[in-house]
């Protein structure tokens, strides 16, 4: 059976300039939008996921109404910021990890994206387990032996129903969004990522919560332990830290999608910075380019020579929409190219 190819991007150097970081977060937001397309959406578009074009994505994305889209974008942005060694994220995260366990290596944090919603695709859980490594384990709160990573992550992929099969100390590990660890460290912490502090929930097995700064008196930028959540909480600074960067990129991508989809611009939709507006204008130039091509161009603009790709084969059962006849004529689109912001 032929296997589709999945590429995992690894960034080899930190993003140290606002323009490049803005491109990187814009890429994350766009990936989140593509990731949220359902099989029903793809059937309506009559297009395989990898061939979805910007104009098609803009027709089905409802940026102003889908509140979950912002949360998905935030999750992707945090995940890729960790991989990209973005200091505004990895510094407080590493501090939280050392608070959770004094034995964590003094090395840069790593991230594995989980989310039981994605685990329904065959091969996804296997890829997560393989990426963690055979000797990896989950370190929950409390005393006792840690839990072997592969065995329990496979169970957690079932979602809430998995609680009946999971040991009490990790009974709610299915809520995990990211598994974080230090580089070359077998210890993994289950982290939950929420774009709204009020939505943050703890759970047995979860150790770290990542949220944006808010006006809540207990949610100032920095790292603290929350007895109510039983989590070490990493609060990302807004607007001068990572959240300012994320909001800028999210507004830019959102405005471009709204324009390409010929949707009315919501009255409350904030105008992004001048640099982000330049990204918005460039995105709007490529309505007939595939989202994958746009992501690749944003990768180039964000990282230039700082990115290497590891290719792995992941077996996935082809969903029904892959077999639908292509009715639309093939469209030729210019290759996307993004100019430097500085």
mmCIF file of C-alpha atoms in Angstrom:
data_model
loop_
_atom_site.group_PDB
_atom_site.id
_atom_site.type_symbol
_atom_site.label_atom_id
_atom_site.label_comp_id
_atom_site.label_asym_id
_atom_site.label_seq_id
_atom_site.Cartn_x
_atom_site.Cartn_y
_atom_site.Cartn_z
ATOM 1 C CA UNK A 1 0.000 0.000 0.000
ATOM 2 C CA UNK A 2 1.392 3.416 -0.914
ATOM 3 C CA UNK A 3 1.976 5.784 1.973
ATOM 4 C CA UNK A 4 1.588 9.565 1.866
ATOM 5 C CA UNK A 5 4.656 11.556 2.787
ATOM 6 C CA UNK A 6 4.543 13.806 5.835
ATOM 7 C CA UNK A 7 7.264 16.399 6.370
ATOM 8 C CA UNK A 8 8.140 17.623 9.837
ATOM 9 C CA UNK A 9 9.823 21.017 9.779
ATOM 10 C CA UNK A 10 12.626 21.573 12.253
ATOM 11 C CA UNK A 11 13.941 25.098 12.714
ATOM 12 C CA UNK A 12 17.641 25.163 13.498
ATOM 13 C CA UNK A 13 18.069 28.727 14.755
ATOM 14 C CA UNK A 14 16.037 31.193 16.774
ATOM 15 C CA UNK A 15 13.769 33.758 15.129
ATOM 16 C CA UNK A 16 15.488 36.939 16.258
ATOM 17 C CA UNK A 17 13.784 39.626 14.168
ATOM 18 C CA UNK A 18 10.164 40.757 14.255
ATOM 19 C CA UNK A 19 9.519 40.521 10.519
ATOM 20 C CA UNK A 20 10.716 36.934 10.230
ATOM 21 C CA UNK A 21 8.887 35.978 13.406
ATOM 22 C CA UNK A 22 5.729 37.532 11.971
ATOM 23 C CA UNK A 23 6.038 35.348 8.859
ATOM 24 C CA UNK A 24 6.568 32.272 11.040
ATOM 25 C CA UNK A 25 3.464 32.896 13.155
ATOM 26 C CA UNK A 26 1.423 33.708 10.023
ATOM 27 C CA UNK A 27 2.434 30.304 8.690
ATOM 28 C CA UNK A 28 1.290 28.687 11.937
ATOM 29 C CA UNK A 29 -2.111 30.416 11.765
ATOM 30 C CA UNK A 30 -2.555 29.308 8.154
ATOM 31 C CA UNK A 31 -1.618 25.714 9.052
ATOM 32 C CA UNK A 32 -4.203 25.775 11.815
ATOM 33 C CA UNK A 33 -6.891 26.909 9.364
ATOM 34 C CA UNK A 34 -6.023 24.066 6.999
ATOM 35 C CA UNK A 35 -5.880 21.592 9.898
ATOM 36 C CA UNK A 36 -9.441 22.474 10.953
ATOM 37 C CA UNK A 37 -10.986 21.571 7.589
ATOM 38 C CA UNK A 38 -13.289 18.583 8.059
ATOM 39 C CA UNK A 39 -13.931 15.751 5.628
ATOM 40 C CA UNK A 40 -17.295 17.391 4.997
ATOM 41 C CA UNK A 41 -15.543 20.641 4.037
ATOM 42 C CA UNK A 42 -13.233 18.779 1.676
ATOM 43 C CA UNK A 43 -16.183 16.959 0.120
ATOM 44 C CA UNK A 44 -17.921 20.297 -0.457
ATOM 45 C CA UNK A 45 -14.741 21.672 -2.018
ATOM 46 C CA UNK A 46 -14.325 18.475 -4.049
ATOM 47 C CA UNK A 47 -10.596 18.725 -3.419
ATOM 48 C CA UNK A 48 -7.970 16.687 -1.511
ATOM 49 C CA UNK A 49 -6.482 18.499 1.469
ATOM 50 C CA UNK A 50 -3.074 19.033 -0.141
ATOM 51 C CA UNK A 51 -4.685 20.683 -3.187
ATOM 52 C CA UNK A 52 -6.890 23.157 -1.333
ATOM 53 C CA UNK A 53 -6.305 26.664 -2.682
ATOM 54 C CA UNK A 54 -6.364 29.915 -0.771
ATOM 55 C CA UNK A 55 -9.626 31.006 -2.382
ATOM 56 C CA UNK A 56 -11.248 27.678 -1.451
ATOM 57 C CA UNK A 57 -10.034 27.904 2.144
ATOM 58 C CA UNK A 58 -11.391 31.439 2.337
ATOM 59 C CA UNK A 59 -14.830 30.261 1.187
ATOM 60 C CA UNK A 60 -15.250 27.785 4.052
ATOM 61 C CA UNK A 61 -13.263 29.522 6.828
ATOM 62 C CA UNK A 62 -15.366 31.733 9.058
ATOM 63 C CA UNK A 63 -12.707 33.643 10.946
ATOM 64 C CA UNK A 64 -15.128 36.073 12.574
ATOM 65 C CA UNK A 65 -17.527 33.413 13.847
ATOM 66 C CA UNK A 66 -15.347 30.369 14.600
ATOM 67 C CA UNK A 67 -13.939 31.153 18.038
ATOM 68 C CA UNK A 68 -12.172 27.795 18.093
ATOM 69 C CA UNK A 69 -10.087 28.831 15.094
ATOM 70 C CA UNK A 70 -8.174 31.358 17.162
ATOM 71 C CA UNK A 71 -7.479 28.672 19.770
ATOM 72 C CA UNK A 72 -6.201 26.283 17.096
ATOM 73 C CA UNK A 73 -4.028 29.034 15.637
ATOM 74 C CA UNK A 74 -2.598 29.789 19.071
ATOM 75 C CA UNK A 75 -1.831 26.106 19.671
ATOM 76 C CA UNK A 76 0.010 25.786 16.351
ATOM 77 C CA UNK A 77 1.877 29.049 16.932
ATOM 78 C CA UNK A 78 3.054 27.971 20.402
ATOM 79 C CA UNK A 79 4.084 24.529 19.098
ATOM 80 C CA UNK A 80 6.108 25.974 16.225
ATOM 81 C CA UNK A 81 7.551 28.748 18.386
ATOM 82 C CA UNK A 82 8.962 26.042 20.678
ATOM 83 C CA UNK A 83 10.477 24.224 17.702
ATOM 84 C CA UNK A 84 11.819 27.536 16.411
ATOM 85 C CA UNK A 85 13.430 28.313 19.785
ATOM 86 C CA UNK A 86 11.478 31.547 20.085
ATOM 87 C CA UNK A 87 12.818 32.991 23.344
ATOM 88 C CA UNK A 88 9.531 34.666 24.277
ATOM 89 C CA UNK A 89 8.038 31.180 24.578
ATOM 90 C CA UNK A 90 10.844 28.748 25.417
ATOM 91 C CA UNK A 91 12.339 30.782 28.285
ATOM 92 C CA UNK A 92 9.217 30.769 30.498
ATOM 93 C CA UNK A 93 8.334 27.238 29.356
ATOM 94 C CA UNK A 94 11.738 25.894 30.372
ATOM 95 C CA UNK A 95 11.378 27.656 33.715
ATOM 96 C CA UNK A 96 8.016 25.915 34.253
ATOM 97 C CA UNK A 97 9.479 22.531 33.286
ATOM 98 C CA UNK A 98 12.319 22.937 35.805
ATOM 99 C CA UNK A 99 9.734 23.855 38.451
ATOM 100 C CA UNK A 100 7.734 20.719 37.596
ATOM 101 C CA UNK A 101 10.860 18.541 37.916
ATOM 102 C CA UNK A 102 14.319 19.590 39.093
ATOM 103 C CA UNK A 103 15.799 16.694 37.098
ATOM 104 C CA UNK A 104 14.861 18.146 33.691
ATOM 105 C CA UNK A 105 17.930 18.724 31.532
ATOM 106 C CA UNK A 106 19.157 22.278 31.066
ATOM 107 C CA UNK A 107 18.426 22.212 27.338
ATOM 108 C CA UNK A 108 16.012 23.853 24.922
ATOM 109 C CA UNK A 109 12.380 22.670 25.158
ATOM 110 C CA UNK A 110 10.931 20.431 22.446
ATOM 111 C CA UNK A 111 7.281 19.968 21.486
ATOM 112 C CA UNK A 112 5.150 17.170 20.088
ATOM 113 C CA UNK A 113 1.666 18.140 18.949
ATOM 114 C CA UNK A 114 -1.022 15.768 20.172
ATOM 115 C CA UNK A 115 -4.727 16.595 20.519
ATOM 116 C CA UNK A 116 -6.985 13.524 20.585
ATOM 117 C CA UNK A 117 -9.079 15.065 17.758
ATOM 118 C CA UNK A 118 -6.155 14.544 15.368
ATOM 119 C CA UNK A 119 -5.455 11.056 16.661
ATOM 120 C CA UNK A 120 -8.491 9.684 14.810
ATOM 121 C CA UNK A 121 -6.340 9.655 11.664
ATOM 122 C CA UNK A 122 -4.524 6.348 11.427
ATOM 123 C CA UNK A 123 -0.785 6.774 11.706
ATOM 124 C CA UNK A 124 -0.889 10.053 13.617
ATOM 125 C CA UNK A 125 -0.468 8.479 17.069
ATOM 126 C CA UNK A 126 2.283 6.194 15.761
ATOM 127 C CA UNK A 127 4.137 9.236 14.425
ATOM 128 C CA UNK A 128 3.900 11.004 17.814
ATOM 129 C CA UNK A 129 5.156 7.924 19.676
ATOM 130 C CA UNK A 130 8.010 7.392 17.206
ATOM 131 C CA UNK A 131 9.044 11.041 17.464
ATOM 132 C CA UNK A 132 9.160 10.809 21.276
ATOM 133 C CA UNK A 133 11.459 7.785 21.177
ATOM 134 C CA UNK A 134 11.280 4.270 22.591
ATOM 135 C CA UNK A 135 12.664 5.173 26.029
ATOM 136 C CA UNK A 136 10.421 8.195 26.650
ATOM 137 C CA UNK A 137 7.986 8.426 29.521
ATOM 138 C CA UNK A 138 5.291 10.742 30.898
ATOM 139 C CA UNK A 139 5.957 12.485 34.200
ATOM 140 C CA UNK A 140 2.668 13.256 35.993
ATOM 141 C CA UNK A 141 2.246 14.992 39.341
ATOM 142 C CA UNK A 142 2.781 13.070 42.577
ATOM 143 C CA UNK A 143 5.094 10.275 43.670
ATOM 144 C CA UNK A 144 5.408 6.930 41.957
ATOM 145 C CA UNK A 145 6.864 5.482 38.803
ATOM 146 C CA UNK A 146 6.474 7.429 35.534
ATOM 147 C CA UNK A 147 4.431 5.998 32.674
ATOM 148 C CA UNK A 148 5.853 4.621 29.437
ATOM 149 C CA UNK A 149 5.041 7.087 26.682
ATOM 150 C CA UNK A 150 3.875 4.852 23.828
ATOM 151 C CA UNK A 151 1.545 2.592 25.808
ATOM 152 C CA UNK A 152 -0.532 5.317 27.452
ATOM 153 C CA UNK A 153 -0.524 7.893 24.645
ATOM 154 C CA UNK A 154 -2.123 5.290 22.372
ATOM 155 C CA UNK A 155 -4.901 4.844 24.944
ATOM 156 C CA UNK A 156 -5.306 8.600 25.479
ATOM 157 C CA UNK A 157 -5.905 9.030 21.753
ATOM 158 C CA UNK A 158 -9.425 7.648 22.289
ATOM 159 C CA UNK A 159 -10.481 10.837 24.082
ATOM 160 C CA UNK A 160 -12.659 11.024 27.188
ATOM 161 C CA UNK A 161 -13.717 7.369 26.930
ATOM 162 C CA UNK A 162 -10.072 6.486 27.634
ATOM 163 C CA UNK A 163 -10.502 7.516 31.287
ATOM 164 C CA UNK A 164 -11.883 4.050 32.022
ATOM 165 C CA UNK A 165 -8.599 2.466 30.847
ATOM 166 C CA UNK A 166 -6.060 4.999 32.155
ATOM 167 C CA UNK A 167 -4.413 4.789 35.608
ATOM 168 C CA UNK A 168 -5.719 7.391 38.109
ATOM 169 C CA UNK A 169 -2.545 9.525 37.997
ATOM 170 C CA UNK A 170 -2.911 10.130 34.240
ATOM 171 C CA UNK A 171 -6.653 9.656 33.902
ATOM 172 C CA UNK A 172 -7.210 12.903 31.998
ATOM 173 C CA UNK A 173 -4.111 12.934 29.873
ATOM 174 C CA UNK A 174 -6.372 12.788 26.813
ATOM 175 C CA UNK A 175 -6.786 16.566 27.275
ATOM 176 C CA UNK A 176 -3.145 17.078 26.260
ATOM 177 C CA UNK A 177 -2.431 19.497 23.408
ATOM 178 C CA UNK A 178 1.373 19.298 23.442
ATOM 179 C CA UNK A 179 3.891 16.945 25.006
ATOM 180 C CA UNK A 180 6.905 19.052 25.982
ATOM 181 C CA UNK A 181 10.369 17.904 26.996
ATOM 182 C CA UNK A 182 13.928 19.149 27.088
ATOM 183 C CA UNK A 183 16.134 18.259 24.145
ATOM 184 C CA UNK A 184 17.480 14.691 24.455
ATOM 185 C CA UNK A 185 15.505 14.170 27.670
ATOM 186 C CA UNK A 186 13.201 11.158 28.031
ATOM 187 C CA UNK A 187 10.893 13.021 30.445
ATOM 188 C CA UNK A 188 7.727 14.406 28.841
ATOM 189 C CA UNK A 189 5.178 16.708 30.403
ATOM 190 C CA UNK A 190 1.576 16.883 29.214
ATOM 191 C CA UNK A 191 0.668 20.496 28.439
ATOM 192 C CA UNK A 192 -2.682 22.099 27.708
ATOM 193 C CA UNK A 193 -2.779 25.233 25.537
ATOM 194 C CA UNK A 194 -5.692 27.669 25.685
ATOM 195 C CA UNK A 195 -6.097 31.055 23.994
ATOM 196 C CA UNK A 196 -8.336 32.199 26.865
ATOM 197 C CA UNK A 197 -7.307 31.895 30.512
ATOM 198 C CA UNK A 198 -10.930 31.469 31.606
ATOM 199 C CA UNK A 199 -11.129 28.255 29.548
ATOM 200 C CA UNK A 200 -8.063 26.670 31.137
ATOM 201 C CA UNK A 201 -8.783 23.325 32.803
ATOM 202 C CA UNK A 202 -6.530 21.068 34.770
ATOM 203 C CA UNK A 203 -6.705 17.295 34.796
ATOM 204 C CA UNK A 204 -4.937 14.283 36.251
ATOM 205 C CA UNK A 205 -1.752 13.797 34.257
ATOM 206 C CA UNK A 206 -1.533 17.377 32.979
ATOM 207 C CA UNK A 207 1.438 19.363 34.343
ATOM 208 C CA UNK A 208 1.700 22.615 32.368
ATOM 209 C CA UNK A 209 -0.804 25.156 31.082
ATOM 210 C CA UNK A 210 0.098 27.755 28.421
ATOM 211 C CA UNK A 211 -2.150 30.813 28.095
ATOM 212 C CA UNK A 212 -1.996 34.467 26.975
ATOM 213 C CA UNK A 213 -1.842 37.264 29.520
ATOM 214 C CA UNK A 214 -5.209 38.731 30.515
ATOM 215 C CA UNK A 215 -6.736 41.173 32.985
ATOM 216 C CA UNK A 216 -7.418 38.367 35.473
ATOM 217 C CA UNK A 217 -5.516 39.200 38.693
ATOM 218 C CA UNK A 218 -3.953 35.709 38.742
ATOM 219 C CA UNK A 219 -2.863 35.756 35.117
ATOM 220 C CA UNK A 220 0.028 38.164 34.784
ATOM 221 C CA UNK A 221 2.914 37.387 32.447
ATOM 222 C CA UNK A 222 5.370 34.852 33.842
ATOM 223 C CA UNK A 223 5.325 31.408 35.480
ATOM 224 C CA UNK A 224 3.408 30.375 38.583
ATOM 225 C CA UNK A 225 1.772 27.318 40.129
ATOM 226 C CA UNK A 226 -2.026 27.283 40.272
ATOM 227 C CA UNK A 227 -3.362 25.065 43.079
ATOM 228 C CA UNK A 228 -6.863 25.399 41.595
ATOM 229 C CA UNK A 229 -5.740 23.946 38.250
ATOM 230 C CA UNK A 230 -2.871 21.861 39.687
ATOM 231 C CA UNK A 231 -0.759 23.155 36.822
ATOM 232 C CA UNK A 232 2.399 25.160 36.320
ATOM 233 C CA UNK A 233 1.016 28.001 34.232
ATOM 234 C CA UNK A 234 3.082 29.780 31.565
ATOM 235 C CA UNK A 235 1.440 33.128 30.824
ATOM 236 C CA UNK A 236 2.741 34.724 27.615
ATOM 237 C CA UNK A 237 3.078 38.499 27.746
ATOM 238 C CA UNK A 238 0.622 40.730 25.876
ATOM 239 C CA UNK A 239 1.204 43.008 24.016
ATOM 240 C CA UNK A 240 4.971 43.280 24.422
ATOM 241 C CA UNK A 241 5.722 39.558 24.358
ATOM 242 C CA UNK A 242 4.711 36.635 22.182
ATOM 243 C CA UNK A 243 0.994 37.489 22.306
ATOM 244 C CA UNK A 244 1.534 40.828 20.600
ATOM 245 C CA UNK A 245 3.281 38.975 17.786
ATOM 246 C CA UNK A 246 0.557 36.316 17.569
ATOM 247 C CA UNK A 247 -2.296 38.842 17.539
ATOM 248 C CA UNK A 248 -0.581 40.847 14.804
ATOM 249 C CA UNK A 249 -0.144 37.775 12.572
ATOM 250 C CA UNK A 250 -3.634 36.439 13.314
ATOM 251 C CA UNK A 251 -5.238 39.739 12.320
ATOM 252 C CA UNK A 252 -3.211 39.851 9.088
ATOM 253 C CA UNK A 253 -4.061 36.288 7.987
ATOM 254 C CA UNK A 254 -7.672 36.705 9.090
ATOM 255 C CA UNK A 255 -8.144 39.906 7.075
ATOM 256 C CA UNK A 256 -6.617 38.263 4.002
ATOM 257 C CA UNK A 257 -8.936 35.240 4.324
ATOM 258 C CA UNK A 258 -11.983 37.493 4.806
ATOM 259 C CA UNK A 259 -11.073 39.453 1.648
ATOM 260 C CA UNK A 260 -10.383 36.361 -0.494
ATOM 261 C CA UNK A 261 -13.640 34.786 0.677
ATOM 262 C CA UNK A 262 -15.545 37.995 -0.147
ATOM 263 C CA UNK A 263 -16.830 38.116 3.429
ATOM 264 C CA UNK A 264 -17.768 41.401 5.114
ATOM 265 C CA UNK A 265 -15.030 42.703 7.402
ATOM 266 C CA UNK A 266 -16.321 42.673 10.997
ATOM 267 C CA UNK A 267 -16.499 46.114 12.574
ATOM 268 C CA UNK A 268 -14.394 45.000 15.534
ATOM 269 C CA UNK A 269 -11.610 43.458 13.436
ATOM 270 C CA UNK A 270 -8.429 45.285 14.450
ATOM 271 C CA UNK A 271 -6.046 46.634 11.825
ATOM 272 C CA UNK A 272 -2.622 44.980 12.281
ATOM 273 C CA UNK A 273 0.764 46.706 12.274
ATOM 274 C CA UNK A 274 2.264 48.080 9.059
ATOM 275 C CA UNK A 275 4.513 45.014 8.707
ATOM 276 C CA UNK A 276 1.593 42.647 9.208
ATOM 277 C CA UNK A 277 -0.459 44.623 6.675
ATOM 278 C CA UNK A 278 2.292 43.968 4.131
ATOM 279 C CA UNK A 279 1.924 40.230 4.778
ATOM 280 C CA UNK A 280 -1.852 40.582 4.399
ATOM 281 C CA UNK A 281 -1.436 42.310 1.019
ATOM 282 C CA UNK A 282 0.978 39.623 -0.198
ATOM 283 C CA UNK A 283 -1.383 36.812 0.863
ATOM 284 C CA UNK A 284 -4.199 38.407 -1.117
ATOM 285 C CA UNK A 285 -2.076 38.283 -4.301
ATOM 286 C CA UNK A 286 -2.288 34.462 -4.500
ATOM 287 C CA UNK A 287 -5.932 33.339 -4.425
ATOM 288 C CA UNK A 288 -5.256 30.398 -6.763
ATOM 289 C CA UNK A 289 -2.107 29.115 -5.049
ATOM 290 C CA UNK A 290 -2.457 26.060 -2.828
ATOM 291 C CA UNK A 291 -2.319 26.647 0.907
ATOM 292 C CA UNK A 292 0.650 24.249 1.032
ATOM 293 C CA UNK A 293 2.545 26.448 -1.455
ATOM 294 C CA UNK A 294 1.747 29.543 0.585
ATOM 295 C CA UNK A 295 3.022 27.791 3.735
ATOM 296 C CA UNK A 296 6.221 26.877 1.919
ATOM 297 C CA UNK A 297 6.728 30.481 0.801
ATOM 298 C CA UNK A 298 6.103 31.739 4.329
ATOM 299 C CA UNK A 299 8.671 29.186 5.543
ATOM 300 C CA UNK A 300 11.201 30.634 3.115
ATOM 301 C CA UNK A 301 10.452 34.187 4.171
ATOM 302 C CA UNK A 302 10.535 33.341 7.872
ATOM 303 C CA UNK A 303 13.572 31.093 8.042
ATOM 304 C CA UNK A 304 15.482 31.376 4.756
ATOM 305 C CA UNK A 305 18.459 29.053 5.364
ATOM 306 C CA UNK A 306 17.485 28.257 8.958
ATOM 307 C CA UNK A 307 15.183 25.338 8.246
ATOM 308 C CA UNK A 308 15.903 21.665 7.621
ATOM 309 C CA UNK A 309 13.242 19.075 6.853
ATOM 310 C CA UNK A 310 12.993 15.537 8.178
ATOM 311 C CA UNK A 311 10.768 13.394 6.012
ATOM 312 C CA UNK A 312 8.963 10.393 7.473
ATOM 313 C CA UNK A 313 6.363 8.091 6.022
ATOM 314 C CA UNK A 314 3.108 7.824 7.922
ATOM 315 C CA UNK A 315 0.456 5.313 6.925
ATOM 316 C CA UNK A 316 -2.999 6.913 6.713
ATOM 317 C CA UNK A 317 -6.236 5.356 5.476
ATOM 318 C CA UNK A 318 -7.423 7.485 2.577
ATOM 319 C CA UNK A 319 -10.648 9.318 3.510
ATOM 320 C CA UNK A 320 -13.579 9.230 1.109
ATOM 321 C CA UNK A 321 -12.946 12.668 -0.309
ATOM 322 C CA UNK A 322 -9.675 11.501 -1.874
ATOM 323 C CA UNK A 323 -11.660 9.365 -4.309
ATOM 324 C CA UNK A 324 -14.046 12.099 -5.505
ATOM 325 C CA UNK A 325 -13.681 12.967 -9.183
ATOM 326 C CA UNK A 326 -11.954 16.267 -9.848
ATOM 327 C CA UNK A 327 -14.527 18.408 -11.666
ATOM 328 C CA UNK A 328 -12.822 21.779 -11.783
ATOM 329 C CA UNK A 329 -10.210 22.569 -14.475
ATOM 330 C CA UNK A 330 -6.591 22.730 -13.387
ATOM 331 C CA UNK A 331 -5.599 26.287 -12.512
ATOM 332 C CA UNK A 332 -2.108 27.617 -13.170
ATOM 333 C CA UNK A 333 -0.923 29.957 -10.439
ATOM 334 C CA UNK A 334 2.306 31.954 -10.112
ATOM 335 C CA UNK A 335 4.653 30.636 -7.440
ATOM 336 C CA UNK A 336 4.214 32.650 -4.244
ATOM 337 C CA UNK A 337 7.177 34.797 -3.250
ATOM 338 C CA UNK A 338 7.394 37.039 -0.195
ATOM 339 C CA UNK A 339 9.599 40.104 0.123
ATOM 340 C CA UNK A 340 11.719 40.802 3.179
ATOM 341 C CA UNK A 341 10.093 43.185 5.652
ATOM 342 C CA UNK A 342 13.328 44.841 6.718
#
